[in-house]
């Protein structure tokens, strides 16, 4: 792994995530041998607005039962399990961070979804799949850690079947200067590679995609980061279990940066 990717994986890969999650679930009286995606949703949706954003994003992308979906930068597998259990599609998740892949597999087995959903450690810029392998590629809050977006989109286009869809929710730059650090995806600017929405569009079109949906979701994200429901995401059963004890500060910086116009957020669908 090159230096920059190693730094990204180190940023995310905390020790002991599995033990922390299982013990927090047990403390809440949840049976860890019969887990459901719903039990895990406060913990396993590692992006702004959590399960709300995943539901909205999935409704826009509309996966079908006969599809094989690739989730690039799948984290601990929450969105992948949601897609498989809600839409009946097959999902393969890849992520740079080995600790996340181990937890994704463990939780998926405990949800008895492993016949629908599988995971492997891989870099989104060098996917271990043949050309034209997938009907849809899904990506949520990942490109902030990827410097060469043009190469990333070309790699996604390679593994996607002709007519297949790439769908992504991402943080993008704002007009009001740099964001406040530390942030959920980077404690320091060195591993944060934000692009403007215009740059993202140009990189996608340059990789051969036709953009069919482009929603600037910044206002919804700002409203959500100020809502009590979203604040509860950082309670005991929340993403701090996978993102670390400094999560509240990092999430607050993300909300503040969005509110000040230092970040923006987009949800999009493009076709190959
Ligand atoms: C904010 S988390 C989002 C996880 C998941 N998509 C979700 O929404 O729950 C960002 C994820 O992107 C992964 N990631 C960052 N750069 C990557 C790369 N080059 N290839 C694959 N995964 C990457 C990280 O390891 C991390 O799991």
Short mmCIF file of C-alpha atoms and ligand atoms in Angstrom, two decimals:
data_model
loop_
_atom_site.label_atom_id
_atom_site.label_comp_id
_atom_site.label_asym_id
_atom_site.label_seq_id
_atom_site.Cartn_x
_atom_site.Cartn_y
_atom_site.Cartn_z
CA UNK A 1 0.00 0.00 0.00
CA UNK A 2 1.40 3.44 -0.84
CA UNK A 3 2.10 5.90 1.94
CA UNK A 4 -1.04 7.99 1.43
CA UNK A 5 -3.38 4.95 1.35
CA UNK A 6 -1.66 3.54 4.42
CA UNK A 7 -2.33 6.81 6.26
CA UNK A 8 -6.03 6.62 5.30
CA UNK A 9 -6.31 3.00 6.49
CA UNK A 10 -4.54 3.92 9.75
CA UNK A 11 -6.94 6.83 10.26
CA UNK A 12 -9.92 4.43 10.13
CA UNK A 13 -8.47 1.20 11.50
CA UNK A 14 -8.96 1.32 15.25
CA UNK A 15 -8.16 -1.74 17.34
CA UNK A 16 -10.95 -3.54 19.17
CA UNK A 17 -13.93 -2.37 17.07
CA UNK A 18 -15.52 -5.83 17.09
CA UNK A 19 -15.41 -6.16 20.89
CA UNK A 20 -16.69 -2.61 21.41
CA UNK A 21 -19.67 -3.12 19.08
CA UNK A 22 -20.69 -6.49 20.51
CA UNK A 23 -20.43 -5.35 24.09
CA UNK A 24 -22.42 -2.12 23.39
CA UNK A 25 -25.17 -4.15 21.67
CA UNK A 26 -25.34 -6.56 24.62
CA UNK A 27 -25.53 -3.62 27.06
CA UNK A 28 -28.63 -2.50 25.14
CA UNK A 29 -30.18 -5.98 25.55
CA UNK A 30 -29.76 -6.90 21.85
CA UNK A 31 -29.23 -10.59 21.01
CA UNK A 32 -25.86 -10.60 19.21
CA UNK A 33 -26.52 -14.08 17.79
CA UNK A 34 -29.64 -12.93 15.94
CA UNK A 35 -28.78 -9.45 14.75
CA UNK A 36 -30.78 -7.52 12.17
CA UNK A 37 -29.62 -4.61 9.96
CA UNK A 38 -32.05 -2.45 11.95
CA UNK A 39 -30.27 -3.29 15.25
CA UNK A 40 -26.99 -2.19 13.68
CA UNK A 41 -28.14 0.96 11.89
CA UNK A 42 -27.13 3.41 14.67
CA UNK A 43 -23.57 2.07 14.37
CA UNK A 44 -22.93 0.85 10.84
CA UNK A 45 -23.86 3.84 8.65
CA UNK A 46 -20.61 5.79 8.71
CA UNK A 47 -21.68 8.97 6.90
CA UNK A 48 -23.65 12.16 7.52
CA UNK A 49 -27.37 11.57 8.21
CA UNK A 50 -26.77 7.84 8.76
CA UNK A 51 -29.55 5.47 7.70
CA UNK A 52 -31.69 8.40 6.47
CA UNK A 53 -29.11 9.22 3.79
CA UNK A 54 -28.75 5.53 2.85
CA UNK A 55 -32.53 5.15 2.41
CA UNK A 56 -32.76 8.31 0.32
CA UNK A 57 -29.73 7.39 -1.74
CA UNK A 58 -31.06 3.86 -2.37
CA UNK A 59 -34.46 5.20 -3.44
CA UNK A 60 -32.69 7.42 -5.97
CA UNK A 61 -30.40 4.65 -7.26
CA UNK A 62 -33.17 2.00 -7.29
CA UNK A 63 -31.20 -1.29 -7.20
CA UNK A 64 -33.14 -4.38 -8.36
CA UNK A 65 -33.26 -7.93 -7.08
CA UNK A 66 -31.45 -9.29 -10.14
CA UNK A 67 -28.50 -6.93 -9.71
CA UNK A 68 -24.99 -7.49 -8.38
CA UNK A 69 -23.95 -4.25 -6.66
CA UNK A 70 -20.39 -3.29 -5.72
CA UNK A 71 -20.07 -1.04 -2.64
CA UNK A 72 -16.67 0.71 -2.83
CA UNK A 73 -15.39 1.95 0.54
CA UNK A 74 -18.06 -0.14 2.30
CA UNK A 75 -16.84 0.55 5.86
CA UNK A 76 -18.26 -2.08 8.26
CA UNK A 77 -20.91 -3.01 5.69
CA UNK A 78 -24.05 -1.20 6.90
CA UNK A 79 -25.12 0.17 3.49
CA UNK A 80 -24.33 -3.20 1.82
CA UNK A 81 -26.52 -5.10 4.32
CA UNK A 82 -29.27 -2.49 3.94
CA UNK A 83 -29.29 -2.83 0.13
CA UNK A 84 -29.31 -6.63 0.21
CA UNK A 85 -31.97 -6.94 2.92
CA UNK A 86 -34.24 -4.21 1.48
CA UNK A 87 -33.90 -4.77 -2.27
CA UNK A 88 -32.88 -8.45 -2.44
CA UNK A 89 -29.82 -7.69 -4.60
CA UNK A 90 -26.44 -9.35 -4.20
CA UNK A 91 -23.77 -6.99 -2.81
CA UNK A 92 -19.97 -7.17 -2.74
CA UNK A 93 -18.23 -4.66 -0.49
CA UNK A 94 -14.59 -3.60 -0.69
CA UNK A 95 -12.68 -1.33 1.66
CA UNK A 96 -9.11 -0.20 2.13
CA UNK A 97 -9.22 -0.72 5.92
CA UNK A 98 -8.67 -4.38 6.92
CA UNK A 99 -10.18 -3.87 10.40
CA UNK A 100 -13.46 -2.71 8.83
CA UNK A 101 -13.60 -5.70 6.46
CA UNK A 102 -13.15 -8.13 9.39
CA UNK A 103 -16.02 -6.46 11.29
CA UNK A 104 -18.19 -6.28 8.14
CA UNK A 105 -17.87 -10.07 7.68
CA UNK A 106 -18.57 -10.83 11.34
CA UNK A 107 -21.69 -8.64 11.51
CA UNK A 108 -23.01 -9.97 8.18
CA UNK A 109 -22.70 -13.57 9.40
CA UNK A 110 -24.50 -12.63 12.61
CA UNK A 111 -27.30 -11.11 10.49
CA UNK A 112 -27.35 -14.31 8.38
CA UNK A 113 -26.89 -12.26 5.23
CA UNK A 114 -23.58 -13.78 4.17
CA UNK A 115 -25.17 -15.71 1.27
CA UNK A 116 -26.17 -12.31 -0.22
CA UNK A 117 -23.31 -10.05 0.87
CA UNK A 118 -19.54 -10.65 0.76
CA UNK A 119 -16.54 -8.46 1.52
CA UNK A 120 -12.89 -8.18 0.69
CA UNK A 121 -10.09 -5.76 1.44
CA UNK A 122 -9.17 -3.76 -1.68
CA UNK A 123 -8.25 -0.31 -2.90
CA UNK A 124 -10.97 1.39 -4.95
CA UNK A 125 -8.27 2.47 -7.43
CA UNK A 126 -7.22 -1.12 -8.11
CA UNK A 127 -10.32 -3.30 -7.89
CA UNK A 128 -9.78 -7.09 -7.93
CA UNK A 129 -12.59 -7.71 -10.46
CA UNK A 130 -12.83 -8.35 -14.20
CA UNK A 131 -14.11 -5.69 -16.60
CA UNK A 132 -17.92 -5.36 -16.75
CA UNK A 133 -18.55 -7.40 -13.56
CA UNK A 134 -21.25 -5.31 -11.83
CA UNK A 135 -24.71 -3.91 -12.61
CA UNK A 136 -24.32 -1.03 -10.15
CA UNK A 137 -21.48 0.57 -8.20
CA UNK A 138 -22.42 2.30 -4.95
CA UNK A 139 -20.19 4.65 -2.97
CA UNK A 140 -20.95 6.67 0.19
CA UNK A 141 -18.61 9.25 1.69
CA UNK A 142 -15.37 7.83 0.32
CA UNK A 143 -13.88 10.18 -2.30
CA UNK A 144 -12.86 12.72 0.38
CA UNK A 145 -9.95 10.31 0.97
CA UNK A 146 -9.13 9.79 -2.73
CA UNK A 147 -6.79 12.27 -4.39
CA UNK A 148 -6.95 11.01 -7.99
CA UNK A 149 -10.70 11.10 -8.61
CA UNK A 150 -10.32 10.74 -12.39
CA UNK A 151 -8.45 7.43 -11.92
CA UNK A 152 -11.02 6.28 -9.35
CA UNK A 153 -13.94 6.94 -11.71
CA UNK A 154 -12.13 5.21 -14.60
CA UNK A 155 -11.65 2.13 -12.39
CA UNK A 156 -15.35 2.15 -11.48
CA UNK A 157 -16.31 2.47 -15.15
CA UNK A 158 -14.06 -0.52 -15.94
CA UNK A 159 -15.85 -2.92 -13.55
CA UNK A 160 -19.34 -1.66 -14.44
CA UNK A 161 -21.38 -3.27 -17.22
CA UNK A 162 -22.39 -1.11 -20.15
CA UNK A 163 -25.58 0.77 -19.20
CA UNK A 164 -24.81 0.12 -15.50
CA UNK A 165 -25.11 2.86 -12.90
CA UNK A 166 -22.61 4.45 -10.57
CA UNK A 167 -24.19 6.17 -7.60
CA UNK A 168 -22.44 8.18 -4.94
CA UNK A 169 -23.01 10.46 -1.94
CA UNK A 170 -20.02 12.66 -1.20
CA UNK A 171 -18.69 15.66 0.68
CA UNK A 172 -17.40 18.37 -1.65
CA UNK A 173 -15.76 21.76 -1.15
CA UNK A 174 -17.68 24.91 -0.26
CA UNK A 175 -16.98 28.48 -1.39
CA UNK A 176 -16.07 29.87 2.02
CA UNK A 177 -12.57 28.49 2.51
CA UNK A 178 -11.17 25.27 3.99
CA UNK A 179 -13.16 23.18 6.51
CA UNK A 180 -12.40 22.94 10.21
CA UNK A 181 -10.30 19.96 11.27
CA UNK A 182 -10.39 17.31 12.69
CA UNK A 183 -13.13 15.85 10.45
CA UNK A 184 -14.71 12.37 10.37
CA UNK A 185 -12.63 11.33 7.32
CA UNK A 186 -9.38 13.10 8.27
CA UNK A 187 -7.98 14.39 11.53
CA UNK A 188 -5.42 16.38 9.49
CA UNK A 189 -5.61 18.02 6.01
CA UNK A 190 -2.93 15.63 4.66
CA UNK A 191 -5.46 12.83 3.93
CA UNK A 192 -8.44 15.03 2.97
CA UNK A 193 -8.83 15.45 -0.81
CA UNK A 194 -12.01 17.40 -1.35
CA UNK A 195 -13.02 18.52 -4.84
CA UNK A 196 -15.67 20.98 -5.96
CA UNK A 197 -18.92 19.67 -7.43
CA UNK A 198 -17.84 21.02 -10.84
CA UNK A 199 -14.54 19.11 -10.60
CA UNK A 200 -16.42 15.92 -9.62
CA UNK A 201 -18.77 16.27 -12.60
CA UNK A 202 -15.86 16.87 -14.97
CA UNK A 203 -13.96 13.83 -13.63
CA UNK A 204 -17.07 11.63 -14.01
CA UNK A 205 -17.76 12.81 -17.55
CA UNK A 206 -14.08 12.39 -18.39
CA UNK A 207 -14.37 8.72 -17.31
CA UNK A 208 -17.25 8.25 -19.77
CA UNK A 209 -20.24 8.64 -17.44
CA UNK A 210 -23.47 10.46 -18.27
CA UNK A 211 -24.82 12.18 -15.16
CA UNK A 212 -28.54 11.50 -14.75
CA UNK A 213 -29.17 12.82 -11.20
CA UNK A 214 -27.22 15.51 -9.34
CA UNK A 215 -28.64 16.71 -6.03
CA UNK A 216 -26.88 19.26 -3.87
CA UNK A 217 -27.94 17.92 -0.45
CA UNK A 218 -25.97 20.45 1.65
CA UNK A 219 -29.07 22.09 3.17
CA UNK A 220 -30.55 18.74 4.26
CA UNK A 221 -27.24 17.74 5.80
CA UNK A 222 -26.91 21.03 7.71
CA UNK A 223 -30.48 20.65 9.07
CA UNK A 224 -29.82 17.03 10.04
CA UNK A 225 -26.56 17.74 11.86
CA UNK A 226 -28.50 20.15 14.10
CA UNK A 227 -31.39 17.73 14.83
CA UNK A 228 -31.66 15.83 18.14
CA UNK A 229 -32.08 12.52 16.25
CA UNK A 230 -28.74 12.97 14.55
CA UNK A 231 -27.07 14.05 17.80
CA UNK A 232 -28.33 10.80 19.33
CA UNK A 233 -26.21 8.97 16.72
CA UNK A 234 -23.26 9.86 18.88
CA UNK A 235 -24.75 8.40 22.04
CA UNK A 236 -23.54 5.07 23.49
CA UNK A 237 -24.78 3.00 20.54
CA UNK A 238 -23.41 5.21 17.79
CA UNK A 239 -20.65 5.63 15.23
CA UNK A 240 -18.08 6.55 17.91
CA UNK A 241 -17.82 2.76 18.41
CA UNK A 242 -16.15 2.49 15.00
CA UNK A 243 -14.75 6.01 14.60
CA UNK A 244 -13.25 6.62 18.05
CA UNK A 245 -13.80 8.77 21.13
CA UNK A 246 -13.09 12.04 19.28
CA UNK A 247 -16.11 11.42 16.97
CA UNK A 248 -18.37 14.14 18.51
CA UNK A 249 -15.73 16.83 17.86
CA UNK A 250 -15.08 15.61 14.30
CA UNK A 251 -18.80 15.40 13.45
CA UNK A 252 -19.41 18.86 14.96
CA UNK A 253 -16.64 20.28 12.77
CA UNK A 254 -18.24 18.73 9.71
CA UNK A 255 -21.66 20.26 10.57
CA UNK A 256 -20.10 23.65 11.33
CA UNK A 257 -18.05 23.61 8.11
CA UNK A 258 -21.20 22.79 6.11
CA UNK A 259 -23.22 25.51 7.85
CA UNK A 260 -20.46 28.05 7.13
CA UNK A 261 -20.26 27.05 3.43
CA UNK A 262 -16.81 25.46 3.83
CA UNK A 263 -18.17 22.08 2.69
CA UNK A 264 -21.04 20.96 0.47
CA UNK A 265 -22.69 17.60 -0.08
CA UNK A 266 -23.91 15.84 -3.20
CA UNK A 267 -25.95 12.73 -4.05
CA UNK A 268 -25.69 11.61 -7.66
CA UNK A 269 -26.42 8.86 -10.17
CA UNK A 270 -24.46 8.43 -13.41
CA UNK A 271 -24.71 5.89 -16.22
CA UNK A 272 -21.92 4.15 -18.14
C1 LIG B 1 -16.55 7.65 6.05
S1 LIG B 1 -16.22 5.95 5.75
C2 LIG B 1 -17.70 5.44 4.88
C3 LIG B 1 -17.97 3.95 4.99
C4 LIG B 1 -19.25 3.45 4.31
N1 LIG B 1 -19.28 3.84 2.92
C5 LIG B 1 -20.47 3.99 5.02
O1 LIG B 1 -21.04 4.96 4.52
O2 LIG B 1 -20.85 3.43 6.07
C6 LIG B 1 -15.03 6.01 4.42
C7 LIG B 1 -14.54 4.62 4.02
O3 LIG B 1 -13.81 4.71 2.80
C8 LIG B 1 -12.74 3.79 2.86
N2 LIG B 1 -11.75 4.19 1.86
C9 LIG B 1 -11.04 5.34 1.81
N3 LIG B 1 -10.23 5.34 0.74
C10 LIG B 1 -10.43 4.16 0.09
C11 LIG B 1 -9.89 3.57 -1.08
N4 LIG B 1 -8.93 4.15 -1.80
N5 LIG B 1 -10.36 2.34 -1.45
C12 LIG B 1 -11.32 1.70 -0.71
N6 LIG B 1 -11.84 2.21 0.41
C13 LIG B 1 -11.42 3.43 0.80
C14 LIG B 1 -12.28 3.90 4.31
O4 LIG B 1 -11.50 2.80 4.70
C15 LIG B 1 -13.61 4.00 5.04
O5 LIG B 1 -14.10 2.74 5.38
#
